[in-house]
Amino acid sequence: MRSILREALHTLFRNKLGLAGFSILLAFSLMAVLADVLASYDPYEVVGPPYSPPSDKFPLGTNDIGQDIFSEFVYGSRVSLYVGLTAPLIASVLGTLLGLASGYLGGLVDEFVVGAVDVMLALPSLPLIVVLAAYLGPSLNNIILILAFFGWSGFARVVRAQVLSLRERPYVEAARAVGASGPRIMFKHILPHVIPLIMANIVLGATSAILTEAGLSFLGLGDPTVKSWGQILRRAQAGHALDQGLWLWVFVPGLGIALLGTGFTLLGMAIEERVNPRLRFTRR
Amino acid sequence: MKTFLARRALTSLVTFIAIITIVFILARATGDPLTELENDPRISPATIAAIKAAFGLDKPLHQQYLSYLANLLRGDFGYSLHYKEPVARVITQRLPYTLALLVPSITLSNYLAYVIGIEVGWRRGSRLDSVFMSVSMFIRSTPYFWLAIVFLYVFSVVLGVTPLFGAVTPGRRFEWSLDWLLDYLWHYALPFTVLTFRGFLAELIYVRNVTVDILGEDFVTTAVARGLPERYVKRRYVARNAMLPIVTVLGMRYAFIIDGAILTETVFSYPGTGRLVYEAIFNRDFWLLQGAVVILAASVIIVNLVIDLLYAYLDPRVRYR
C-alpha cells in the first residue's frame, strides 16, 4: 500500500499535466467538503427577489424563484463528484469481474462475455439511456446505475485483454504448478497487475459520467430534487436566463463541469502514461 | 476474406437480434403504449380495447414478439400515436435534416483531427503540443448543450448574426429554390460550427496519442536513422500506420451521430431525428421511440460492419487471420 502511494506521488510530481489535473480535483473536492462554509445560503431556500443581478449579496445573482445561484453552484460540486466517482466505480467492479472470468476461464464464459461486450458497444447508448431514465423515473441513483450498466463493457474488454497476456506469464504458470486455485490466481496474482489500468479508466470514465448526467438533467430526465450543475443549467434555460441578462447563471455551472472534467482527464491520462510508458511525453 | 466476411455478417445479425429483443423487453416491461389514449376522457374503454386488438396488444407476449419481428422484417415499424402516421414515415421525414447536419460535420472534424493531430503528435513535448492538449481536454469535457448555448448566446443574442432556432424560418415550406437554400444555410451555420468545433478538438487528442505511440516504434527510428526526409517519414511511416486505429475510432462517430444530435437539436430546436427521440419520450409515443431506437441500432451495426471491412482492406493481417 505504501509503495503504491509513493509511486502515485512520484507519478504526479513528474508529470506537470497530471499535477494540474490533481490540483483541479483537489480544489473542487475542497469546495464540496467546505460547501457549508463557502456558500452563504441554503441552496434550496428563497433568499432574495427572483432574477436579481449579480451583487455583493448574490455573487452570481438569484434564479427564477429567488435562490442564490452561487450557493447552488457550490453545493452542486458534491453531486458532480458523487456521480463522477460512483458510476465508473460500480462499472469497474462489474467489468473487472467479468473480464477476469472471461480471460482466465475462457471457453463458454469467454464467448458469452465477448458477445455481450460486442452487443453493448453497438448499442446506441444515449437514446437507450434516455429511454431508461424516462421509464425508471428521475432519481440520481437510478441514473448512476444506468451509467454503470452502460459503462462496464469497456472495463471488461481492457481487463480481458490484460488477463490474456498475463495468464501465459511464467509466474502464473508457477503459481498453477504449486497448486494455487483458479480464484486465487485471478485475484492474488493477476488482478493486482490490472488495477493501475482500471484506476486510469475509472478516472477517465468520470468525465463522461458527469457529462451524461448533465445532459440528462438538461433534457429534463435528471433528478429535480438534487441540485446538480446540469439541473442549474436546465433551470437557467427554462427560466430564460440569457434573456434576463443573467449570463453568469449559464456560464459558471457549465464551466464547472468542463473544468472538473478536464481535471479528471488530465489525471487519468497521467496514470495511463505511467502504465503504458510508450505514451509518455518524450522531450526531444 | 470470405470466411471473415461471413463471420462478421453473422455477428452483426446476432447483435441486431439481441438489440431489438432488448428494446422489446424494455418497452413492454416499463410502459403501456396506450397511456396517452387511456388518460384521454374522450376515448371510451371499448375503443381502447379495439385499438389493443388492432395492434395485437391483447395477445400473449411471445406472439407479440413474433409479430414484432415479422413486422420489422417487412419494414413496418408501427404507428406513431402522436403524429397519427406510420413511424417509418415520421422518421424518414426528419432524417434528412439530421444527416445533412451531422455527416458533413463529422467528416470535416475527423479530417481536421487527423491532419492536425498527426502534426501535433509529431511535435510532442513542444509548446504547441501542450496548448492543443489542454484545449482539447477542456473542450471534450464541456457539455455539448452548454457549448451550443454559449455559441447561441454569442452569435445570435449578442452579435445577432445567426438565427435563434429552427432549420428554416418558421412557416417556410420546402421548395427547390435558391432562396430556400440560403435560408437553410443561414440556420445551418451555427449548429454545424458547434458540432464541428467540438468534434475536431475532442478527437484531436486521440489522433495525437496514436501518433506519439507510433513514433516510439522501431521502424520509425530506423527510417529517421536512414536519413529519410522528415515529410516522407511523417507521411509514409507515421500517418499511414496511424490510419488503422484512427479509422476505427473516428469512423465509429458516424454510428453515434444521434448522441450529439439529441442535445444539439434540442438546443437549436432543429427538426431532426435527435429532437424526434426527445419528443417521443415526452409524448409517450411508444412505437415511435421503439422504431427510432431500432433504426439507430441498425445504423450503428452497419457502420460497425463497414469499418471492419475497411479495416480488413487496410490491414491484410486481419483478412488472413
Coordinates of C-alpha atoms in Angstrom, one line a residue:
Chain A
M1 CA 0.0 0.0 0.0
R2 CA 2.8 2.3 1.0
S3 CA 4.7 1.7 -2.2
I4 CA 1.5 2.3 -4.3
L5 CA 1.2 5.7 -2.6
R6 CA 4.8 6.6 -3.1
E7 CA 4.5 5.5 -6.8
A8 CA 1.4 7.7 -7.2
L9 CA 3.1 10.7 -5.7
H10 CA 6.1 10.1 -7.9
T11 CA 4.0 9.9 -11.0
L12 CA 2.2 13.1 -10.1
F13 CA 5.1 15.3 -9.4
R14 CA 7.0 14.2 -12.5
N15 CA 4.1 14.9 -14.8
K16 CA 3.1 18.6 -14.9
L17 CA -0.3 18.0 -16.6
G18 CA -1.1 15.3 -14.1
L19 CA -0.3 17.6 -11.3
A20 CA -2.5 20.3 -12.8
G21 CA -5.4 17.7 -13.0
F22 CA -4.8 16.7 -9.4
S23 CA -4.9 20.4 -8.3
I24 CA -8.2 21.0 -10.1
L25 CA -9.7 17.9 -8.5
L26 CA -8.4 18.9 -5.1
A27 CA -9.9 22.4 -5.5
F28 CA -13.3 21.0 -6.4
S29 CA -13.1 18.4 -3.6
L30 CA -12.4 21.2 -1.1
M31 CA -15.4 23.1 -2.5
A32 CA -17.5 20.1 -1.9
V33 CA -16.3 19.4 1.6
L34 CA -16.4 23.1 2.7
A35 CA -19.7 23.8 0.9
D36 CA -21.3 24.8 4.2
V37 CA -18.6 27.4 4.8
L38 CA -18.3 28.7 1.3
A39 CA -21.9 29.1 0.4
S40 CA -23.7 32.0 2.2
Y41 CA -27.2 30.4 1.8
D42 CA -29.0 27.2 1.8
P43 CA -29.4 26.5 -2.0
Y44 CA -33.0 25.4 -1.5
E45 CA -34.0 28.5 0.4
V46 CA -35.6 31.5 -1.3
V47 CA -33.3 34.3 -0.1
G48 CA -34.0 37.2 -2.5
P49 CA -36.2 38.5 -5.2
P50 CA -36.2 36.4 -8.4
Y51 CA -33.8 37.3 -11.2
S52 CA -31.6 39.5 -9.0
P53 CA -28.5 40.6 -10.9
P54 CA -25.1 39.7 -9.5
S55 CA -24.2 41.8 -6.4
D56 CA -22.2 41.6 -3.2
K57 CA -25.0 39.7 -1.6
F58 CA -25.6 37.3 -4.5
P59 CA -22.3 36.9 -6.4
L60 CA -24.0 35.2 -9.4
G61 CA -27.5 36.6 -8.9
T62 CA -30.6 34.7 -8.0
N63 CA -32.6 32.3 -10.1
D64 CA -36.2 32.4 -11.2
I65 CA -37.6 31.7 -7.7
G66 CA -35.0 33.7 -5.8
Q67 CA -32.5 31.1 -4.7
D68 CA -28.8 32.1 -4.6
I69 CA -27.1 30.7 -7.7
F70 CA -23.6 30.8 -6.2
S71 CA -24.7 28.6 -3.3
E72 CA -26.4 26.3 -5.8
F73 CA -23.1 26.1 -7.7
V74 CA -21.0 25.3 -4.6
Y75 CA -23.3 22.5 -3.4
G76 CA -23.6 21.2 -7.0
S77 CA -19.9 20.2 -6.8
R78 CA -20.9 17.5 -4.3
V79 CA -23.4 16.0 -6.8
S80 CA -20.9 16.1 -9.7
L81 CA -18.1 14.5 -7.7
Y82 CA -20.5 11.8 -6.4
V83 CA -21.8 10.9 -9.9
G84 CA -18.4 11.1 -11.4
L85 CA -16.9 8.7 -8.9
T86 CA -19.6 6.2 -8.1
A87 CA -20.8 5.4 -11.7
P88 CA -17.4 4.3 -13.1
L89 CA -16.6 2.6 -9.8
I90 CA -19.6 0.4 -10.0
A91 CA -19.0 -0.2 -13.7
S92 CA -15.4 -1.1 -13.0
V93 CA -16.3 -3.8 -10.4
L94 CA -18.8 -5.4 -12.7
G95 CA -16.5 -5.1 -15.8
T96 CA -13.4 -6.4 -13.9
L97 CA -15.2 -9.5 -12.5
L98 CA -16.5 -10.3 -16.0
G99 CA -13.2 -9.5 -17.7
L100 CA -11.2 -11.7 -15.2
A101 CA -13.6 -14.6 -15.6
S102 CA -13.7 -14.3 -19.3
G103 CA -9.9 -14.0 -19.8
Y104 CA -9.0 -16.6 -17.3
L105 CA -11.7 -19.3 -17.7
G106 CA -12.0 -19.0 -21.4
G107 CA -14.4 -21.3 -23.2
L108 CA -18.2 -20.7 -23.0
V109 CA -17.8 -17.9 -20.3
D110 CA -15.4 -16.1 -22.6
E111 CA -17.7 -16.5 -25.6
F112 CA -20.6 -15.1 -23.6
V113 CA -18.8 -12.1 -22.2
V114 CA -17.2 -11.2 -25.5
G115 CA -20.6 -11.5 -27.2
A116 CA -22.2 -9.3 -24.5
V117 CA -19.5 -6.7 -24.8
D118 CA -19.9 -6.6 -28.6
V119 CA -23.7 -6.0 -28.2
M120 CA -23.1 -3.3 -25.6
L121 CA -20.6 -1.5 -27.8
A122 CA -23.1 -1.5 -30.7
L123 CA -25.9 -0.1 -28.6
P124 CA -26.8 3.5 -29.3
S125 CA -26.2 4.4 -25.7
L126 CA -27.6 7.9 -25.4
P127 CA -31.1 7.1 -26.8
L128 CA -31.2 4.0 -24.6
I129 CA -30.0 5.8 -21.5
V130 CA -32.7 8.5 -22.3
V131 CA -35.3 5.8 -22.6
L132 CA -34.3 4.0 -19.4
A133 CA -34.1 7.3 -17.5
A134 CA -37.5 8.2 -18.7
Y135 CA -39.1 4.9 -17.7
L136 CA -37.2 4.3 -14.5
G137 CA -38.0 7.7 -13.2
P138 CA -35.9 10.6 -12.2
S139 CA -33.6 9.7 -9.3
L140 CA -29.9 10.3 -9.1
N141 CA -29.1 6.8 -8.0
N142 CA -31.1 5.4 -11.0
I143 CA -29.0 7.5 -13.3
I144 CA -25.8 6.2 -11.7
L145 CA -27.0 2.6 -12.1
I146 CA -27.8 3.2 -15.7
L147 CA -24.4 4.8 -16.3
A148 CA -22.7 1.9 -14.7
F149 CA -24.8 -0.6 -16.8
F150 CA -23.6 1.1 -20.0
G151 CA -20.0 1.5 -18.7
W152 CA -19.0 -2.0 -17.7
S153 CA -18.2 -3.3 -21.2
G154 CA -15.2 -1.0 -21.6
F155 CA -13.7 -2.3 -18.4
A156 CA -14.4 -5.9 -19.3
R157 CA -12.6 -5.5 -22.6
V158 CA -9.5 -3.9 -21.1
V159 CA -9.2 -6.4 -18.2
R160 CA -9.8 -9.4 -20.5
A161 CA -7.0 -8.3 -22.9
Q162 CA -4.6 -7.9 -19.9
V163 CA -5.5 -11.2 -18.4
L164 CA -5.0 -13.0 -21.7
S165 CA -1.4 -11.7 -21.9
L166 CA -0.7 -12.2 -18.1
R167 CA -2.0 -15.7 -17.8
E168 CA 0.8 -17.1 -20.0
R169 CA 3.5 -15.5 -17.9
P170 CA 5.9 -17.9 -16.2
Y171 CA 4.9 -16.7 -12.7
V172 CA 1.3 -17.5 -13.2
E173 CA 2.3 -20.9 -14.6
A174 CA 4.5 -21.4 -11.5
A175 CA 1.5 -20.5 -9.2
R176 CA -0.6 -23.0 -11.1
A177 CA 2.1 -25.7 -10.8
V178 CA 2.3 -25.3 -7.0
G179 CA -1.4 -25.9 -6.9
A180 CA -2.9 -22.4 -6.5
S181 CA -6.7 -22.4 -7.1
G182 CA -8.2 -20.6 -10.0
P183 CA -9.8 -17.8 -7.9
R184 CA -6.5 -17.4 -6.0
I185 CA -4.5 -16.9 -9.2
M186 CA -7.1 -14.5 -10.6
F187 CA -7.4 -12.3 -7.5
K188 CA -4.0 -12.6 -6.0
H189 CA -1.7 -12.9 -9.0
I190 CA -3.4 -11.3 -11.9
L191 CA -5.7 -8.7 -10.5
P192 CA -3.0 -6.5 -8.8
H193 CA -1.3 -6.0 -12.2
V194 CA -4.5 -4.9 -13.8
I195 CA -5.5 -2.4 -11.1
P196 CA -3.5 0.6 -12.3
L197 CA -5.1 0.3 -15.7
I198 CA -8.5 0.0 -14.1
M199 CA -7.8 3.1 -12.0
A200 CA -6.9 5.1 -15.1
N201 CA -10.1 4.1 -16.7
I202 CA -12.2 4.9 -13.7
V203 CA -10.8 8.4 -13.6
L204 CA -11.2 8.8 -17.3
G205 CA -14.8 7.5 -17.1
A206 CA -15.7 10.1 -14.5
T207 CA -15.8 12.8 -17.2
S208 CA -18.3 11.0 -19.4
A209 CA -20.4 10.1 -16.4
I210 CA -20.6 13.8 -15.3
L211 CA -21.3 14.9 -18.9
T212 CA -24.1 12.3 -19.3
E213 CA -25.7 13.3 -16.0
A214 CA -25.6 16.9 -17.1
G215 CA -27.1 16.0 -20.5
L216 CA -29.9 14.0 -18.9
S217 CA -30.7 16.8 -16.5
F218 CA -30.7 19.3 -19.3
L219 CA -33.2 17.1 -21.2
G220 CA -35.4 17.1 -18.1
L221 CA -34.6 13.4 -17.2
G222 CA -32.5 14.1 -14.2
D223 CA -33.3 14.2 -10.6
P224 CA -35.2 17.5 -10.0
T225 CA -34.8 17.2 -6.2
V226 CA -30.9 17.2 -6.4
K227 CA -29.2 20.4 -7.4
S228 CA -26.5 19.2 -9.8
W229 CA -24.8 21.6 -12.2
G230 CA -26.9 20.1 -15.0
Q231 CA -30.1 20.9 -13.1
I232 CA -28.9 24.5 -12.6
L233 CA -28.4 24.8 -16.4
R234 CA -31.8 23.3 -17.1
R235 CA -33.4 25.8 -14.8
A236 CA -31.4 28.6 -16.4
Q237 CA -32.6 27.5 -19.8
A238 CA -36.2 27.1 -18.7
G239 CA -36.1 30.4 -16.9
H240 CA -34.7 32.2 -19.9
A241 CA -31.6 33.3 -18.0
L242 CA -30.0 34.8 -21.1
D243 CA -33.0 37.0 -21.9
Q244 CA -32.8 38.3 -18.4
G245 CA -29.1 39.2 -18.9
L246 CA -28.0 36.6 -16.3
W247 CA -25.4 35.0 -18.4
L248 CA -23.3 34.0 -15.4
W249 CA -26.1 31.7 -14.4
V250 CA -25.4 29.7 -17.6
F251 CA -21.7 30.3 -17.9
V252 CA -20.5 29.3 -14.4
P253 CA -22.1 25.8 -14.0
G254 CA -21.0 24.8 -17.5
L255 CA -17.5 26.0 -16.8
G256 CA -17.5 24.0 -13.6
I257 CA -18.4 20.8 -15.5
A258 CA -15.8 21.4 -18.1
L259 CA -13.0 22.2 -15.5
L260 CA -13.9 19.2 -13.4
G261 CA -13.9 17.0 -16.5
T262 CA -10.5 18.4 -17.5
G263 CA -9.1 17.6 -14.1
F264 CA -10.3 14.0 -14.3
T265 CA -9.0 13.7 -17.9
L266 CA -5.5 15.1 -17.0
L267 CA -5.1 12.9 -14.0
G268 CA -6.4 9.8 -15.9
M269 CA -4.0 10.4 -18.7
A270 CA -1.1 10.8 -16.3
I271 CA -1.9 7.4 -14.8
E272 CA -2.4 5.9 -18.2
E273 CA 1.0 7.2 -19.3
R274 CA 2.6 5.7 -16.3
V275 CA 1.0 2.3 -17.0
N276 CA 1.8 2.5 -20.7
P277 CA 5.2 4.2 -20.9
R278 CA 5.2 4.5 -24.7
L279 CA 2.6 7.3 -24.3
R280 CA 5.0 9.3 -22.1
F281 CA 5.9 12.7 -23.3
T282 CA 9.3 12.4 -24.7
R283 CA 11.2 15.6 -24.6
R284 CA 13.2 15.7 -27.7
Chain B
M1 CA -11.6 -12.9 -46.8
K2 CA -14.8 -14.8 -47.5
T3 CA -14.9 -16.5 -44.1
F4 CA -14.0 -13.2 -42.5
L5 CA -17.0 -11.6 -44.2
A6 CA -19.3 -14.4 -43.3
R7 CA -18.3 -14.4 -39.6
R8 CA -18.6 -10.6 -39.4
A9 CA -22.1 -10.6 -41.0
L10 CA -23.2 -13.3 -38.6
T11 CA -22.0 -11.4 -35.5
S12 CA -23.8 -8.3 -36.8
L13 CA -27.0 -10.3 -37.2
V14 CA -26.8 -11.7 -33.7
T15 CA -26.1 -8.3 -32.3
F16 CA -29.1 -6.8 -34.1
I17 CA -31.4 -9.5 -32.9
A18 CA -30.1 -9.0 -29.3
I19 CA -30.7 -5.3 -29.6
I20 CA -34.3 -5.5 -30.9
T21 CA -35.1 -8.1 -28.2
I22 CA -33.7 -5.8 -25.5
V23 CA -35.8 -2.9 -26.9
F24 CA -38.9 -5.1 -27.0
I25 CA -38.4 -6.3 -23.4
L26 CA -37.6 -2.8 -22.2
A27 CA -40.6 -1.3 -23.8
R28 CA -43.1 -3.9 -22.6
A29 CA -41.6 -4.1 -19.1
T30 CA -41.7 -0.4 -18.5
G31 CA -44.7 1.2 -20.1
D32 CA -48.1 0.8 -21.6
P33 CA -48.1 2.2 -25.1
L34 CA -51.7 3.4 -24.8
T35 CA -51.2 5.5 -21.7
E36 CA -51.8 8.7 -23.7
L37 CA -55.1 7.4 -25.0
E38 CA -56.2 5.8 -21.8
N39 CA -55.8 9.1 -20.0
D40 CA -57.9 10.9 -22.5
P41 CA -61.5 11.0 -21.2
R42 CA -63.0 11.4 -24.7
I43 CA -61.9 7.9 -25.7
S44 CA -64.1 5.1 -24.4
P45 CA -62.7 1.8 -22.9
A46 CA -64.3 0.0 -25.8
T47 CA -62.3 2.0 -28.3
I48 CA -59.1 1.3 -26.4
A49 CA -59.9 -2.4 -26.4
A50 CA -60.5 -2.2 -30.2
I51 CA -57.2 -0.4 -30.7
K52 CA -55.4 -3.0 -28.5
A53 CA -56.9 -5.8 -30.6
A54 CA -56.0 -4.0 -33.8
F55 CA -52.3 -3.7 -32.7
G56 CA -52.2 -7.2 -31.3
L57 CA -51.6 -5.9 -27.7
D58 CA -54.2 -8.3 -26.3
K59 CA -52.2 -11.4 -27.4
P60 CA -49.7 -13.2 -25.2
L61 CA -46.2 -11.8 -25.1
H62 CA -44.4 -14.4 -27.2
Q63 CA -46.9 -13.9 -30.0
Q64 CA -46.4 -10.1 -29.8
Y65 CA -42.7 -10.7 -30.0
L66 CA -43.0 -12.8 -33.1
S67 CA -45.3 -10.4 -34.9
Y68 CA -42.9 -7.6 -33.9
L69 CA -40.1 -9.4 -35.6
A70 CA -42.2 -10.2 -38.6
N71 CA -43.2 -6.5 -38.9
L72 CA -39.7 -5.3 -38.6
L73 CA -38.7 -7.6 -41.5
R74 CA -41.4 -6.1 -43.6
G75 CA -40.1 -2.6 -42.7
D76 CA -43.2 -1.9 -40.6
F77 CA -42.1 0.0 -37.5
G78 CA -45.6 0.6 -36.1
Y79 CA -47.7 3.7 -35.9
S80 CA -47.0 6.9 -34.2
L81 CA -49.9 7.8 -31.9
H82 CA -48.8 11.4 -31.6
Y83 CA -48.2 12.2 -35.3
K84 CA -51.0 9.8 -36.4
E85 CA -48.7 8.5 -39.1
P86 CA -46.6 5.4 -39.6
V87 CA -43.4 5.5 -37.7
A88 CA -41.2 4.9 -40.8
R89 CA -42.7 7.9 -42.5
V90 CA -42.2 10.2 -39.5
I91 CA -38.6 9.2 -39.2
T92 CA -37.8 9.5 -42.9
Q93 CA -39.2 13.0 -42.9
R94 CA -36.8 14.1 -40.1
L95 CA -33.8 12.0 -41.0
P96 CA -32.5 14.2 -43.9
Y97 CA -32.1 17.2 -41.5
T98 CA -30.0 15.2 -39.1
L99 CA -27.9 13.5 -41.8
A100 CA -27.3 16.8 -43.7
L101 CA -26.2 18.4 -40.4
L102 CA -24.1 15.6 -38.9
V103 CA -22.4 13.7 -41.8
P104 CA -20.6 16.7 -43.2
S105 CA -19.8 17.9 -39.7
I106 CA -18.3 14.6 -38.6
T107 CA -16.4 14.2 -41.9
L108 CA -14.8 17.7 -41.6
S109 CA -14.0 17.4 -37.9
N110 CA -12.5 13.9 -38.5
Y111 CA -10.4 15.2 -41.3
L112 CA -9.1 18.2 -39.3
A113 CA -8.4 15.9 -36.2
Y114 CA -6.5 13.5 -38.4
V115 CA -4.4 16.1 -40.2
I116 CA -3.7 18.4 -37.3
G117 CA -3.4 15.5 -34.7
I118 CA -0.5 14.0 -36.6
E119 CA 1.3 17.3 -36.8
V120 CA 0.7 17.9 -33.0
G121 CA 1.9 14.4 -32.2
W122 CA 5.0 14.8 -34.4
R123 CA 5.9 17.8 -32.2
R124 CA 5.3 16.0 -29.0
G125 CA 6.6 17.8 -25.9
S126 CA 6.6 21.2 -27.6
R127 CA 4.6 24.2 -26.6
L128 CA 2.2 23.7 -29.5
D129 CA 1.6 20.2 -28.2
S130 CA 0.8 21.4 -24.7
V131 CA -1.6 24.1 -25.9
F132 CA -3.5 21.8 -28.2
M133 CA -3.6 19.0 -25.5
S134 CA -5.0 21.4 -22.9
V135 CA -7.6 23.0 -25.2
S136 CA -8.6 19.6 -26.5
M137 CA -9.0 18.1 -23.0
F138 CA -11.0 21.2 -21.9
I139 CA -13.3 21.2 -24.9
R140 CA -14.0 17.4 -24.7
S141 CA -15.1 18.0 -21.1
T142 CA -17.6 20.7 -22.0
P143 CA -21.2 19.5 -22.2
Y144 CA -22.4 19.6 -25.8
F145 CA -25.6 21.5 -25.0
W146 CA -23.7 24.1 -22.9
L147 CA -21.2 24.8 -25.7
A148 CA -24.2 25.2 -28.1
I149 CA -25.9 27.7 -25.7
V150 CA -22.7 29.7 -25.4
F151 CA -22.3 29.9 -29.2
L152 CA -26.0 30.7 -29.5
Y153 CA -25.6 33.5 -26.9
V154 CA -22.6 35.0 -28.6
F155 CA -23.6 34.7 -32.2
S156 CA -27.4 35.0 -32.1
V157 CA -28.1 37.2 -29.0
V158 CA -25.0 39.4 -28.6
L159 CA -23.9 39.7 -32.3
G160 CA -27.2 38.9 -33.8
V161 CA -25.7 37.4 -37.0
T162 CA -27.4 33.9 -36.8
P163 CA -31.0 32.9 -36.1
L164 CA -32.1 31.7 -32.7
F165 CA -33.7 28.4 -33.6
G166 CA -35.0 26.1 -36.3
A167 CA -33.7 24.7 -39.6
V168 CA -35.5 27.3 -41.7
T169 CA -37.6 30.5 -41.0
P170 CA -40.8 29.3 -39.2
G171 CA -43.7 28.7 -41.5
R172 CA -41.4 28.3 -44.5
R173 CA -42.1 25.2 -46.6
F174 CA -39.5 23.2 -48.6
E175 CA -39.1 24.2 -52.2
W176 CA -36.4 23.9 -54.8
S177 CA -35.2 27.4 -54.8
L178 CA -32.0 29.4 -54.1
D179 CA -34.0 31.4 -51.6
W180 CA -34.9 28.4 -49.5
L181 CA -31.3 27.1 -49.7
L182 CA -29.9 30.4 -48.4
D183 CA -32.4 30.5 -45.6
Y184 CA -31.5 26.9 -44.8
L185 CA -27.7 27.5 -44.8
W186 CA -28.2 30.6 -42.6
H187 CA -29.8 28.4 -40.0
Y188 CA -27.3 25.6 -40.7
A189 CA -24.2 27.6 -39.9
L190 CA -24.3 27.7 -36.1
P191 CA -25.2 24.1 -35.3
F192 CA -22.7 23.0 -37.9
T193 CA -19.9 25.1 -36.4
V194 CA -20.6 24.0 -32.8
L195 CA -20.6 20.3 -33.8
T196 CA -17.5 20.5 -36.0
F197 CA -15.6 22.6 -33.5
R198 CA -16.3 20.3 -30.6
G199 CA -15.8 17.1 -32.6
F200 CA -12.5 18.2 -34.0
L201 CA -11.0 19.3 -30.7
A202 CA -12.4 16.3 -28.8
E203 CA -10.9 13.8 -31.2
L204 CA -7.6 15.6 -31.7
I205 CA -6.1 14.2 -28.5
Y206 CA -6.8 10.6 -29.6
V207 CA -5.0 11.1 -33.0
R208 CA -2.2 12.8 -31.2
N209 CA -1.7 9.9 -28.8
V210 CA -1.8 7.3 -31.6
T211 CA 0.8 9.3 -33.4
V212 CA 3.1 9.5 -30.4
D213 CA 2.6 5.8 -29.9
I214 CA 3.7 5.0 -33.4
L215 CA 6.7 7.4 -33.2
G216 CA 8.0 5.1 -30.5
E217 CA 8.1 2.1 -32.9
D218 CA 11.4 0.8 -34.1
F219 CA 10.6 1.2 -37.8
V220 CA 10.2 5.0 -37.3
T221 CA 13.5 5.2 -35.6
T222 CA 15.1 3.2 -38.4
A223 CA 13.5 5.5 -41.0
V224 CA 14.8 8.6 -39.3
A225 CA 18.3 7.0 -38.8
R226 CA 18.4 6.2 -42.5
G227 CA 18.2 9.9 -43.1
L228 CA 14.8 9.9 -44.9
P229 CA 13.3 13.4 -45.2
E230 CA 11.0 14.3 -42.4
R231 CA 8.0 14.9 -44.6
Y232 CA 8.4 11.4 -46.1
V233 CA 8.6 9.7 -42.7
K234 CA 5.6 11.6 -41.4
R235 CA 3.5 10.7 -44.4
R236 CA 4.6 7.2 -45.4
Y237 CA 5.5 5.8 -42.0
V238 CA 3.5 7.6 -39.3
A239 CA 0.3 8.9 -41.0
R240 CA -0.2 5.6 -42.8
N241 CA 0.2 3.4 -39.7
A242 CA -1.9 5.8 -37.6
M243 CA -4.7 5.3 -40.1
L244 CA -5.7 1.9 -38.7
P245 CA -6.7 2.7 -35.1
I246 CA -8.0 6.1 -36.3
V247 CA -10.4 4.6 -38.8
T248 CA -11.9 2.5 -36.1
V249 CA -12.4 5.3 -33.6
L250 CA -13.2 8.2 -35.8
G251 CA -15.4 6.0 -38.0
M252 CA -17.5 5.0 -35.0
R253 CA -18.5 8.6 -34.7
Y254 CA -20.8 8.1 -37.7
A255 CA -22.5 5.4 -35.8
F256 CA -23.1 7.6 -32.7
I257 CA -24.4 10.5 -34.7
I258 CA -27.6 10.5 -32.7
D259 CA -25.8 11.1 -29.3
G260 CA -24.7 14.5 -30.5
A261 CA -27.9 15.1 -32.4
I262 CA -30.3 14.7 -29.4
L263 CA -28.7 17.5 -27.4
T264 CA -27.7 19.8 -30.2
E265 CA -31.0 19.6 -31.9
T266 CA -32.8 20.3 -28.7
V267 CA -30.8 23.4 -28.0
F268 CA -31.3 24.8 -31.6
S269 CA -34.9 23.4 -31.9
Y270 CA -33.6 21.7 -35.1
P271 CA -36.3 19.4 -36.6
G272 CA -34.1 16.3 -36.9
T273 CA -34.3 12.7 -35.5
G274 CA -32.5 13.7 -32.3
R275 CA -35.2 16.0 -31.4
L276 CA -37.8 13.4 -32.5
V277 CA -36.4 10.9 -30.0
Y278 CA -36.6 13.6 -27.3
E279 CA -40.2 14.5 -28.2
A280 CA -41.2 10.9 -28.4
I281 CA -40.2 10.3 -24.8
F282 CA -42.3 13.2 -23.6
N283 CA -45.3 12.4 -25.7
R284 CA -45.0 8.8 -24.6
D285 CA -45.0 8.0 -28.3
F286 CA -44.1 4.4 -27.7
W287 CA -43.9 2.9 -31.2
L288 CA -42.1 6.0 -32.5
L289 CA -39.4 5.6 -29.8
Q290 CA -39.1 1.9 -30.4
G291 CA -38.8 2.4 -34.1
A292 CA -36.3 5.2 -33.8
V293 CA -34.1 3.1 -31.5
V294 CA -34.2 0.1 -33.7
I295 CA -33.3 2.1 -36.8
L296 CA -30.5 3.8 -34.9
A297 CA -29.2 0.5 -33.6
A298 CA -29.3 -0.9 -37.2
S299 CA -27.3 2.1 -38.4
V300 CA -24.7 1.6 -35.6
I301 CA -24.3 -2.0 -36.6
I302 CA -24.0 -1.3 -40.3
V303 CA -21.4 1.4 -39.7
N304 CA -19.5 -1.0 -37.5
L305 CA -19.5 -3.6 -40.2
V306 CA -18.3 -1.1 -42.8
I307 CA -15.5 0.0 -40.6
D308 CA -14.4 -3.7 -40.0
L309 CA -14.4 -4.3 -43.7
L310 CA -12.4 -1.1 -44.3
Y311 CA -10.0 -2.3 -41.5
A312 CA -9.6 -5.6 -43.3
Y313 CA -8.9 -3.8 -46.5
L314 CA -6.3 -1.5 -44.8
D315 CA -4.7 -4.3 -42.8
P316 CA -4.1 -7.6 -44.6
R317 CA -3.2 -9.3 -41.2
V318 CA -6.9 -9.2 -40.3
R319 CA -8.0 -10.8 -43.5
Y320 CA -5.7 -13.8 -43.4
R321 CA -6.0 -14.5 -39.7

